[in-house]
mmCIF file of C-alpha atoms and ligand atoms in Angstrom:
data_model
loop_
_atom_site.group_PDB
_atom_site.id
_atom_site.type_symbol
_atom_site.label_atom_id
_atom_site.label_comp_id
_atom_site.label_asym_id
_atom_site.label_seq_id
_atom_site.Cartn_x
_atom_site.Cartn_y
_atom_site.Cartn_z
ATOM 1 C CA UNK A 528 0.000 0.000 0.000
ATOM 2 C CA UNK A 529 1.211 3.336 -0.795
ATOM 3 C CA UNK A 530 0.476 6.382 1.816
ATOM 4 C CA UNK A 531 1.144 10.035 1.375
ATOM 5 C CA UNK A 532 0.714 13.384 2.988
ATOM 6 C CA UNK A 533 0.624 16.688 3.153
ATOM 7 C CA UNK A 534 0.528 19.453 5.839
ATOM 8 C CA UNK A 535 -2.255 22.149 6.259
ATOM 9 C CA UNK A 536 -1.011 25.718 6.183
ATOM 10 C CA UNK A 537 -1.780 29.774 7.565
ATOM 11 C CA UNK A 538 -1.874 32.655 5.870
ATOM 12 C CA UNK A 539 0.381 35.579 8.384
ATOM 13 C CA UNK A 540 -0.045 38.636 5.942
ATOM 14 C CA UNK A 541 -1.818 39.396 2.789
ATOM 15 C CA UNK A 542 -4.624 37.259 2.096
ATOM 16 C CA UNK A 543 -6.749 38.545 -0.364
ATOM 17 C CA UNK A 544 -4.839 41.443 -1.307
ATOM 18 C CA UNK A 545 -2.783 38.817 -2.829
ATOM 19 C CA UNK A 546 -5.492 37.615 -5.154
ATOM 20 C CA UNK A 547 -4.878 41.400 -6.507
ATOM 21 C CA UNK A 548 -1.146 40.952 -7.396
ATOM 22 C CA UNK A 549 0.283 42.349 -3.603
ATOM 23 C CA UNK A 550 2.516 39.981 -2.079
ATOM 24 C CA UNK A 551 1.931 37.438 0.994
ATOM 25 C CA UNK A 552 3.678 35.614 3.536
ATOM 26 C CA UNK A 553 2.474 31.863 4.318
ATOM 27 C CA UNK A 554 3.636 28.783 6.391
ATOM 28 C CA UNK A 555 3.156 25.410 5.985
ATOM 29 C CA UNK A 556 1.224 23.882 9.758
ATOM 30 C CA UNK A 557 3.017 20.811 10.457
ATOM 31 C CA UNK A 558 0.782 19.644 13.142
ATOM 32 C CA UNK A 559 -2.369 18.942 11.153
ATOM 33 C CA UNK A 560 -2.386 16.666 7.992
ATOM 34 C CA UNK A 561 -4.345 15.306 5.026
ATOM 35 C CA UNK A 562 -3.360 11.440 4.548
ATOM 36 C CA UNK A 563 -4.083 9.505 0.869
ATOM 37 C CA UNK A 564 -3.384 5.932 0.144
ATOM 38 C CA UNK A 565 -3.389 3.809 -2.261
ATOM 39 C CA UNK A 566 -4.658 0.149 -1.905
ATOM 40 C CA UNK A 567 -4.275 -1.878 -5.644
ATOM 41 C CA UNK A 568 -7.741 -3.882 -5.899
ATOM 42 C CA UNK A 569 -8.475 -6.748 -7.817
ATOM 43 C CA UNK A 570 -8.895 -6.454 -11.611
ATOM 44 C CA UNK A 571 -11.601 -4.970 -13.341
ATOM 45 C CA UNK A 572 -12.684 -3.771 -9.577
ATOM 46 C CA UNK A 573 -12.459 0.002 -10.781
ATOM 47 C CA UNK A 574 -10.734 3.102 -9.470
ATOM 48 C CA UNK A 575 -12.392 3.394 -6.301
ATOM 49 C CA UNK A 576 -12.365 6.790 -3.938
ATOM 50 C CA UNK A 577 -13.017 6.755 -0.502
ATOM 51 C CA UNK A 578 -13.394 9.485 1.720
ATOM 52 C CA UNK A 579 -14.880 9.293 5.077
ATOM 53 C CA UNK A 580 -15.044 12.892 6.513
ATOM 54 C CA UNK A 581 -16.707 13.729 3.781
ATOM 55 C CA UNK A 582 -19.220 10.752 3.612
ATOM 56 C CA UNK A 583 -18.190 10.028 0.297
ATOM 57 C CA UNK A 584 -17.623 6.697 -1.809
ATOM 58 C CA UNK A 585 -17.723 6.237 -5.335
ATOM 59 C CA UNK A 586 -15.808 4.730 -8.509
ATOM 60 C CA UNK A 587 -13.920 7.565 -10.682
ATOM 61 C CA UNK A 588 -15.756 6.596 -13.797
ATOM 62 C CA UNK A 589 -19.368 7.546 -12.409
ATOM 63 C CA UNK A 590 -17.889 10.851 -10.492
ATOM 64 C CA UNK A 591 -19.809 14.204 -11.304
ATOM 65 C CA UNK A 592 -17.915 16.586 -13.909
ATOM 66 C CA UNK A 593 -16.366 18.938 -11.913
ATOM 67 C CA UNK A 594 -15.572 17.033 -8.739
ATOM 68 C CA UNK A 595 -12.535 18.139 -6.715
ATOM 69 C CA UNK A 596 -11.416 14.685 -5.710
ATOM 70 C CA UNK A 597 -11.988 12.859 -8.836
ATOM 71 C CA UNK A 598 -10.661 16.055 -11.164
ATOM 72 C CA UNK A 599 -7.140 16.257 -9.106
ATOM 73 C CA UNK A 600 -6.766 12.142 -9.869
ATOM 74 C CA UNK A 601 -7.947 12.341 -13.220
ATOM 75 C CA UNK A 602 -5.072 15.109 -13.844
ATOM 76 C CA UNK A 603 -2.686 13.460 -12.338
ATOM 77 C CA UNK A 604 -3.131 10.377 -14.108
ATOM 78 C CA UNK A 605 -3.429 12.611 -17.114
ATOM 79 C CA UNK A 606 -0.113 14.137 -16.471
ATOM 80 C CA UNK A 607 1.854 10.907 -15.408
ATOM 81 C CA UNK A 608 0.446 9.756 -18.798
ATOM 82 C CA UNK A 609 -1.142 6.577 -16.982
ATOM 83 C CA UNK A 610 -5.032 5.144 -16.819
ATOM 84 C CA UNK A 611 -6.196 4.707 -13.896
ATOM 85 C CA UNK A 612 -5.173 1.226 -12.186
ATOM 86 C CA UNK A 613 -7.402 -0.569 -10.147
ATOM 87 C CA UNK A 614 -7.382 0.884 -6.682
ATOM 88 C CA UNK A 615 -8.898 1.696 -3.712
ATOM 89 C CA UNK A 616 -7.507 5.436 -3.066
ATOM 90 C CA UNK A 617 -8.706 6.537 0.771
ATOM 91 C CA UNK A 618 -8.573 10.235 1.833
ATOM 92 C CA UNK A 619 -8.460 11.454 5.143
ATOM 93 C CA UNK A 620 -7.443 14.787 7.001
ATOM 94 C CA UNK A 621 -7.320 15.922 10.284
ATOM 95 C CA UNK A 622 -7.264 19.704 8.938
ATOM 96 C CA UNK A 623 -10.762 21.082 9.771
ATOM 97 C CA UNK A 624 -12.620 21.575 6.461
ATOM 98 C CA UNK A 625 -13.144 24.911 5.229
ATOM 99 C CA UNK A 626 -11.819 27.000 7.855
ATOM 100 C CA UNK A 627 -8.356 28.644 6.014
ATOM 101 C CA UNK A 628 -5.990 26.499 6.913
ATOM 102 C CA UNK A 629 -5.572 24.889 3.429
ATOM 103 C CA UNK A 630 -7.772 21.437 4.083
ATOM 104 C CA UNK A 631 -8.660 21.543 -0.069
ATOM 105 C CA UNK A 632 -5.183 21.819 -1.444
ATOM 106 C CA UNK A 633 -3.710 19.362 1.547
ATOM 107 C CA UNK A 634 -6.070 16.732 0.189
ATOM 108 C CA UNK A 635 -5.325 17.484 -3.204
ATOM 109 C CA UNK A 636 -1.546 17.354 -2.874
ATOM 110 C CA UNK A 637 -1.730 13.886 -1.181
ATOM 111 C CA UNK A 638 -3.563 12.719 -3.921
ATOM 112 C CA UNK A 639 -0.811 13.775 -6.307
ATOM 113 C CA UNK A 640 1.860 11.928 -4.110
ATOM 114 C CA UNK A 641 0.403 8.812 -3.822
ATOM 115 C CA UNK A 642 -0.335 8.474 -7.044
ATOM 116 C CA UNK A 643 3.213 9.719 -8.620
ATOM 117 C CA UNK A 644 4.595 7.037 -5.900
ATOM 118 C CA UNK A 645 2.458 3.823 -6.952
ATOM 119 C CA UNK A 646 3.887 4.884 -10.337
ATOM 120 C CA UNK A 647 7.252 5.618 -9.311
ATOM 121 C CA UNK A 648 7.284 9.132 -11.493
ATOM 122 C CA UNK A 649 8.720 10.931 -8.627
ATOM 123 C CA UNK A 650 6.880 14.903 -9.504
ATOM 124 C CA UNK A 651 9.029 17.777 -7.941
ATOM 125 C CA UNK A 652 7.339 20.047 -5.564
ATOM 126 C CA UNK A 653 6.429 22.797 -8.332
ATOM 127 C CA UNK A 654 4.754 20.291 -10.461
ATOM 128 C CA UNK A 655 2.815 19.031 -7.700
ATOM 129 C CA UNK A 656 1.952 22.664 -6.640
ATOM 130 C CA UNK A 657 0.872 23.165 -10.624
ATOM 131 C CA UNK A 658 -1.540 20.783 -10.792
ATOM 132 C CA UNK A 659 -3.092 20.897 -7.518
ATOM 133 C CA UNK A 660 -3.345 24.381 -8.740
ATOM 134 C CA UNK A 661 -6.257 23.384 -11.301
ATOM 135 C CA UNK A 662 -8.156 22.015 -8.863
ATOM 136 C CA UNK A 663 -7.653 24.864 -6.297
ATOM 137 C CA UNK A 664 -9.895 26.672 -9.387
ATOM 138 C CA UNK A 665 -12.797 24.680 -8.738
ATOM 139 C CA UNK A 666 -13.340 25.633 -4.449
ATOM 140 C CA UNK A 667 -11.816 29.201 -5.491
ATOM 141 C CA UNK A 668 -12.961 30.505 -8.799
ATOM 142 C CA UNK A 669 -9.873 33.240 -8.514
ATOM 143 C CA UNK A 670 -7.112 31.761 -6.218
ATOM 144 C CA UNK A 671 -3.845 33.387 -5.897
ATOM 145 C CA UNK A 672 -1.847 29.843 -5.534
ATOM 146 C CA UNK A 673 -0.493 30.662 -2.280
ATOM 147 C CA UNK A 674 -2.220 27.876 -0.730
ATOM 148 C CA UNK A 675 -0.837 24.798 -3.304
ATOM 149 C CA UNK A 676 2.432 26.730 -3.308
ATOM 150 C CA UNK A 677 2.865 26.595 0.676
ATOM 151 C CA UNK A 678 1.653 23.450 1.135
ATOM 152 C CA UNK A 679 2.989 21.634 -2.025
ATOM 153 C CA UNK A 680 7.010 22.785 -0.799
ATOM 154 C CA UNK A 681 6.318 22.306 2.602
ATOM 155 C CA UNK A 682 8.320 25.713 3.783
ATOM 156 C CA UNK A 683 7.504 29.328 4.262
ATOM 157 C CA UNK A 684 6.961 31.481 1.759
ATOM 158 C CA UNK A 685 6.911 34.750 0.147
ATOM 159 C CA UNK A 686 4.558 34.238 -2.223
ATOM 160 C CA UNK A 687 3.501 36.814 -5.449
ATOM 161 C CA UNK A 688 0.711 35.268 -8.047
ATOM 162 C CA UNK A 689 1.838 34.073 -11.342
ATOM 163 C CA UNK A 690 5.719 34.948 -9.675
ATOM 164 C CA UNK A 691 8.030 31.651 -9.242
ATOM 165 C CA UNK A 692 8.270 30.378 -5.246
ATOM 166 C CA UNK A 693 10.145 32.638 -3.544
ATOM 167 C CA UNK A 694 11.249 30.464 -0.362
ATOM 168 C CA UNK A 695 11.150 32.673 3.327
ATOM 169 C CA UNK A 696 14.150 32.654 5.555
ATOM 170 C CA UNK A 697 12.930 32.610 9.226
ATOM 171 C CA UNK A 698 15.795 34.521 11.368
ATOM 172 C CA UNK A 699 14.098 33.950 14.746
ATOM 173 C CA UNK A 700 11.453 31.128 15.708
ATOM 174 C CA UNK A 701 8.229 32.242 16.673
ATOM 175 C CA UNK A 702 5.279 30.412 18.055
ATOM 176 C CA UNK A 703 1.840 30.676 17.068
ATOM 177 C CA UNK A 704 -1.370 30.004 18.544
ATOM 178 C CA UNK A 705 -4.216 29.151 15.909
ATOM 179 C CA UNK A 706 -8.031 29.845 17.070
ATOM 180 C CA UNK A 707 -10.905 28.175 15.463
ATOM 181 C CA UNK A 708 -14.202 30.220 15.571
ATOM 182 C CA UNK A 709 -16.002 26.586 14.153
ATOM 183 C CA UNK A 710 -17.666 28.711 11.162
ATOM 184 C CA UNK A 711 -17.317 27.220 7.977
ATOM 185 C CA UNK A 712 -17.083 29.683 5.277
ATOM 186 C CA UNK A 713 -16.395 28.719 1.550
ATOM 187 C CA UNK A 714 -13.294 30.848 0.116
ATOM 188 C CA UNK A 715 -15.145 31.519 -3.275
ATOM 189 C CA UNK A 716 -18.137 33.127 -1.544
ATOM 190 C CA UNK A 717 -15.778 35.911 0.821
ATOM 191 C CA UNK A 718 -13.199 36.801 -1.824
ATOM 192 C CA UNK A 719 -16.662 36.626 -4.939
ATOM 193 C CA UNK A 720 -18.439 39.493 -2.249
ATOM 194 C CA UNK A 721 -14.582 41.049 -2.122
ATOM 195 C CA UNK A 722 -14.583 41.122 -5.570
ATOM 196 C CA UNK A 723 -17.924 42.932 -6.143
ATOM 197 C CA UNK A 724 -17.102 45.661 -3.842
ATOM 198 C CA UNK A 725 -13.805 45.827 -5.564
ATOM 199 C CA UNK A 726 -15.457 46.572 -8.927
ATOM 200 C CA UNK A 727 -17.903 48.646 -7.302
ATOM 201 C CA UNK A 728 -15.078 51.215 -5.987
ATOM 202 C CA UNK A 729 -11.767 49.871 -7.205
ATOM 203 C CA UNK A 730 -9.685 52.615 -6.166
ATOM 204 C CA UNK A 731 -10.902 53.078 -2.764
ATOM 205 C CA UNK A 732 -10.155 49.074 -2.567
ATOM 206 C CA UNK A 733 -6.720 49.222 -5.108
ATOM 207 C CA UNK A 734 -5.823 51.477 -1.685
ATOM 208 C CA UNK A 735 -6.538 48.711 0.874
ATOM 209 C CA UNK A 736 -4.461 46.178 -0.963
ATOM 210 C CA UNK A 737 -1.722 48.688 -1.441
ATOM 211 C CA UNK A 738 -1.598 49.441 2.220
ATOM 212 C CA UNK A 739 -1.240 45.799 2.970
ATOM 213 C CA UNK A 740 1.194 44.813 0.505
ATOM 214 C CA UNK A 741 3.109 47.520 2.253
ATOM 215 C CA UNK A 742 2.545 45.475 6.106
ATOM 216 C CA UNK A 743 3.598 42.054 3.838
ATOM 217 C CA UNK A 744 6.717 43.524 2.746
ATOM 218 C CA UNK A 745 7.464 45.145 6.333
ATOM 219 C CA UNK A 746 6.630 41.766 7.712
ATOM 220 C CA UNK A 747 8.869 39.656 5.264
ATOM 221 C CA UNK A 748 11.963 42.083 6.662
ATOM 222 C CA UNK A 749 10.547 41.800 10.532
ATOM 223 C CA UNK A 750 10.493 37.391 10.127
ATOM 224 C CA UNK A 751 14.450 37.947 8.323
ATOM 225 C CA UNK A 752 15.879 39.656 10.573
ATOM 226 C CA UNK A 753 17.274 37.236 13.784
ATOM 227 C CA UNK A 754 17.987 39.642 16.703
ATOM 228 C CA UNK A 755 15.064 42.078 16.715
ATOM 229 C CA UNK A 756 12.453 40.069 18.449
ATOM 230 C CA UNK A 757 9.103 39.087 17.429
ATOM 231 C CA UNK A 758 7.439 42.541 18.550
ATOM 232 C CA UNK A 759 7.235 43.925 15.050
ATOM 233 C CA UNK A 760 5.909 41.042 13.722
ATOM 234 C CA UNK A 761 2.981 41.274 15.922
ATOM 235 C CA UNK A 762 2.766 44.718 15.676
ATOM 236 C CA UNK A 763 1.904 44.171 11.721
ATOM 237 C CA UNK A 764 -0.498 41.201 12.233
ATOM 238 C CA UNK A 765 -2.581 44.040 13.946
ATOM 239 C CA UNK A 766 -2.459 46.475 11.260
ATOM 240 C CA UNK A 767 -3.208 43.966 8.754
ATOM 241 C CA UNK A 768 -6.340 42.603 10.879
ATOM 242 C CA UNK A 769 -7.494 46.451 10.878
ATOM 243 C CA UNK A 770 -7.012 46.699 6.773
ATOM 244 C CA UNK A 771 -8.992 43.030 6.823
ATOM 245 C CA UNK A 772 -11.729 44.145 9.200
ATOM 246 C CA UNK A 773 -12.027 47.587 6.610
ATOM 247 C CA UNK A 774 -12.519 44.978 3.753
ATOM 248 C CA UNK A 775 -15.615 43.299 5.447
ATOM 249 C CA UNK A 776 -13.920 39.912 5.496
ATOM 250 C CA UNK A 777 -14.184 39.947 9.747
ATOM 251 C CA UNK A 778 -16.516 38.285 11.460
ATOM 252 C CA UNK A 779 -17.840 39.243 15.179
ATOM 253 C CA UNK A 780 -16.614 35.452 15.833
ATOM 254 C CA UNK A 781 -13.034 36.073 14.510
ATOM 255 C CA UNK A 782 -12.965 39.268 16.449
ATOM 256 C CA UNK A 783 -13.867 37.818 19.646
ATOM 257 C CA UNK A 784 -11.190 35.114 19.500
ATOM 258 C CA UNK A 785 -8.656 38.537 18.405
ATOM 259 C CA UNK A 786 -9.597 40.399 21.144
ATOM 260 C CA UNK A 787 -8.840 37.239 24.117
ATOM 261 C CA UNK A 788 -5.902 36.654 22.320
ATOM 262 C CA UNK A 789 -4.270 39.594 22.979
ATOM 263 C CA UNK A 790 -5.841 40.833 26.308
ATOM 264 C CA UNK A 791 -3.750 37.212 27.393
ATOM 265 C CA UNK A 792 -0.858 38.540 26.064
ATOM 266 C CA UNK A 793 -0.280 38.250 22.519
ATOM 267 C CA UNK A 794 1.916 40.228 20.249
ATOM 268 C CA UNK A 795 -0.630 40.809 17.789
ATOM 269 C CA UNK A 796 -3.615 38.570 15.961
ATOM 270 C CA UNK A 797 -5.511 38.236 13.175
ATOM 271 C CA UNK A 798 -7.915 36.301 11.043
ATOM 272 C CA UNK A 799 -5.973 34.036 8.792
ATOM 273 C CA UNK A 800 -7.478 33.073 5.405
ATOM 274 C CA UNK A 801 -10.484 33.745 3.254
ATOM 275 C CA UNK A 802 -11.819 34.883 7.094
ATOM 276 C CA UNK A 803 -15.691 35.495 7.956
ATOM 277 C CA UNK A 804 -15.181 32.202 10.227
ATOM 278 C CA UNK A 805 -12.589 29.707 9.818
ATOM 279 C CA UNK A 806 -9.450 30.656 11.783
ATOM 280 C CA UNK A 807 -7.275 33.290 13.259
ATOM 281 C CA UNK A 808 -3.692 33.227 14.782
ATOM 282 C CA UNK A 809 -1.758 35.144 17.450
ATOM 283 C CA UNK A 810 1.421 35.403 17.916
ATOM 284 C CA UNK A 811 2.843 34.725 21.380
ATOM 285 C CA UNK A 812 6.070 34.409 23.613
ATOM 286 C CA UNK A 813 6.314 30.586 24.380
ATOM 287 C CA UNK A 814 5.996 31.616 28.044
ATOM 288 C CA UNK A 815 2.794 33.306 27.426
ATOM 289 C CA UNK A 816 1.447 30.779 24.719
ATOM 290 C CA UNK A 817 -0.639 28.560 27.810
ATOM 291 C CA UNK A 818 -2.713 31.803 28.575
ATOM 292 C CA UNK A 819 -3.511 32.520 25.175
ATOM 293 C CA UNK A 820 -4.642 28.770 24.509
ATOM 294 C CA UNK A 821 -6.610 29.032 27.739
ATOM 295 C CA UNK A 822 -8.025 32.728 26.658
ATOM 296 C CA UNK A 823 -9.551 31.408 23.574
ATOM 297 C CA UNK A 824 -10.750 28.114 24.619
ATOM 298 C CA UNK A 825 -12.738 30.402 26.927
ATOM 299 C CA UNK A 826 -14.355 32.728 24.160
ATOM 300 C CA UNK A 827 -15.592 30.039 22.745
ATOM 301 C CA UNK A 828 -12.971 28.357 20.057
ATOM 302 C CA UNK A 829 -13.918 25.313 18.703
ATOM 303 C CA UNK A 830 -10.075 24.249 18.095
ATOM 304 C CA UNK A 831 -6.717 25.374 19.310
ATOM 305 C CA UNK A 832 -3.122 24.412 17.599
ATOM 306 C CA UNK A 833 0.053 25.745 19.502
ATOM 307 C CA UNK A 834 2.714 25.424 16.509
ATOM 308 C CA UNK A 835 6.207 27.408 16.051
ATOM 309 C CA UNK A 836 7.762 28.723 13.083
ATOM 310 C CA UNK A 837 11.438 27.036 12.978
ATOM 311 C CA UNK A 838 14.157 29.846 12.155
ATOM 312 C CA UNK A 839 15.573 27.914 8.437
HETATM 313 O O1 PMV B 1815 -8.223 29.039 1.399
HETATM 314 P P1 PMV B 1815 -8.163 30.161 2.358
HETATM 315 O O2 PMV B 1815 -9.422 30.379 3.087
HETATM 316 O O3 PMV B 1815 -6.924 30.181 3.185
HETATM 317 O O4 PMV B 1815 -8.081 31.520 1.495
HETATM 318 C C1 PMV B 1815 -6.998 31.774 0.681
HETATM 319 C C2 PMV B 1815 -6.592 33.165 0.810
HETATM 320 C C3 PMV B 1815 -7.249 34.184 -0.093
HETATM 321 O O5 PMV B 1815 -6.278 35.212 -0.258
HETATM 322 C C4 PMV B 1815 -8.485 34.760 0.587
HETATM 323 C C5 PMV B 1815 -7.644 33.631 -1.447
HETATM 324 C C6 PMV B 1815 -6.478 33.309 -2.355
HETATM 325 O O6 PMV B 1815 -6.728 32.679 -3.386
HETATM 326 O O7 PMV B 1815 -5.335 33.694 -2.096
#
């Protein structure tokens, strides 16, 4: 049997500006994972897919047009230049669905490695990233590829759409603590209402993006540098929160978990991803990351991850 996986990630600066062309910082979050493997089945049994957090189970040839699980397989195969073998491929992930941290690309990428491994065409990490790209298109309409990039090379990044990787040194380590407000809220839908407002008043909201590809770039400096302390980081995952909440991609939820955060001591917070629900992160001293766990447990998260960003 062949297994394969693939972290989730969070977004620290820039989300949807970055759909507009500003830049955005990302890391890969090692401590949640989506899991595919491939079990070969008898002949003539079928390319089965099995996937049991999301109640589904069904053979490729009879999957909808469309479908995200059956479209990244099909492209794969497509790309490998193979048909599809008779197999029982089972997903799983413990990266809560539809929350920002990355669940649909995860999925996606461990798809692509399992499948390049029972063939033994090793893909290299932008390939992978590529093609998990085209089905990125199908939950996002417009996605910037941050997501596929962070998670498909597995490393921090400083990430500009339609721009090769550009990989993120970390000078200092710095831990994060990531709240879950337990709202689902579908990507396409927050950055499709973005958009409309965009066209509505696109200069008012060209100025919005501009001001936080300014924080991304400030940021990317701040995480460089290795004696300055983690202060100014913080300090910029606040501004950018404020540009986010101005958007109208906040949520009273996401706020909420903000607000414990810091009053327990964090350097600064923010939502993290599409937003409206899903997740937000603060950043912490380790000594003060047990308050800040406890301080949004009791607002009311529905999940909390402690993780650190390694200096590289
Ligand atoms: O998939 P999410 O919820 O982390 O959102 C991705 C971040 C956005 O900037 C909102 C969209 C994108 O394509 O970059």
């Amino acid at each position: 049997m062949i297994e394969a996986k693939a972290p989730g990630k969070v977004i620290l600066f820039g989300e949807h500006a970055v759909v507009y062309g500003r830049p955005a910082i990302a890391v890969p979050l090692l401590d949640v994972q989506a899991r595919a493997s491939l079990q070969p089945a008898g002949a003539g049994q079928g390319f089965r897919i099995i996937a049991p957090d999301l109640n589904r189970d069904f053979l490729l040839g009879q999957a909808e047009p469309g479908d995200p699980l059956a479209s990244i397989v099909r492209l794969t195969l497509q790309y490998l230049q193979q048909t599809a073998p008779a197999a029982t491929l089972t997903v799983a992930s413990t990266i809560p669905l539809g929350r920002g941290l990355g669940s649909g690309a995860a999925i996606s990428t461990a798809v692509v490695r399992a499948l390049s491994q029972f063939f033994r065409q090793p893909l290299p990490p932008a390939q992978i990233s590529a093609l998990v790209y085209e089905v990125e298109k199908l939950y996002h309409g417009t996605p910037s590829g941050i997501d596929n990039t962070v998670i498909a090379f597995e490393q921090p990044v400083y990430f500009i759409k339609g721009k090769p990787i550009q990989r993120l040194p970390v000078g200092q380590p710095f831990t994060l603590v990531v709240g879950d407000t337990g709202l689902v809220s579908p990507t396409h839908k927050v950055v499709g209402d973005l958009r409309q407002r965009w066209q509505k008043e696109p200069r008012r909201y060209e100025g919005y993006f501009d001001e936080i590809g300014a924080i991304a770039r400030q940021a990317r400096i701040a995480i460089e540098q290795e004696l300055s302390g983690v202060g100014a980081i913080g300090k910029l995952m606040n501004e950018n929160q404020e540009l986010l909440e101005t958007l109208g991609v906040s949520s009273p939820e996401l706020e909420e978990l903000i607000a414990a955060a810091r009053q327990a001591g964090a350097l600064g917070a923010k939502l993290s991803g599409a937003g409206r629900g899903g997740n937000m992160i603060a950043l912490t001293r380790p000594e003060h990351s047990a308050a800040v766990v406890q301080a949004l447990q009791n607002a009311g998260a529905a999940g909390v991850i402690i993780t650190e960003v390694k200096q590289n």
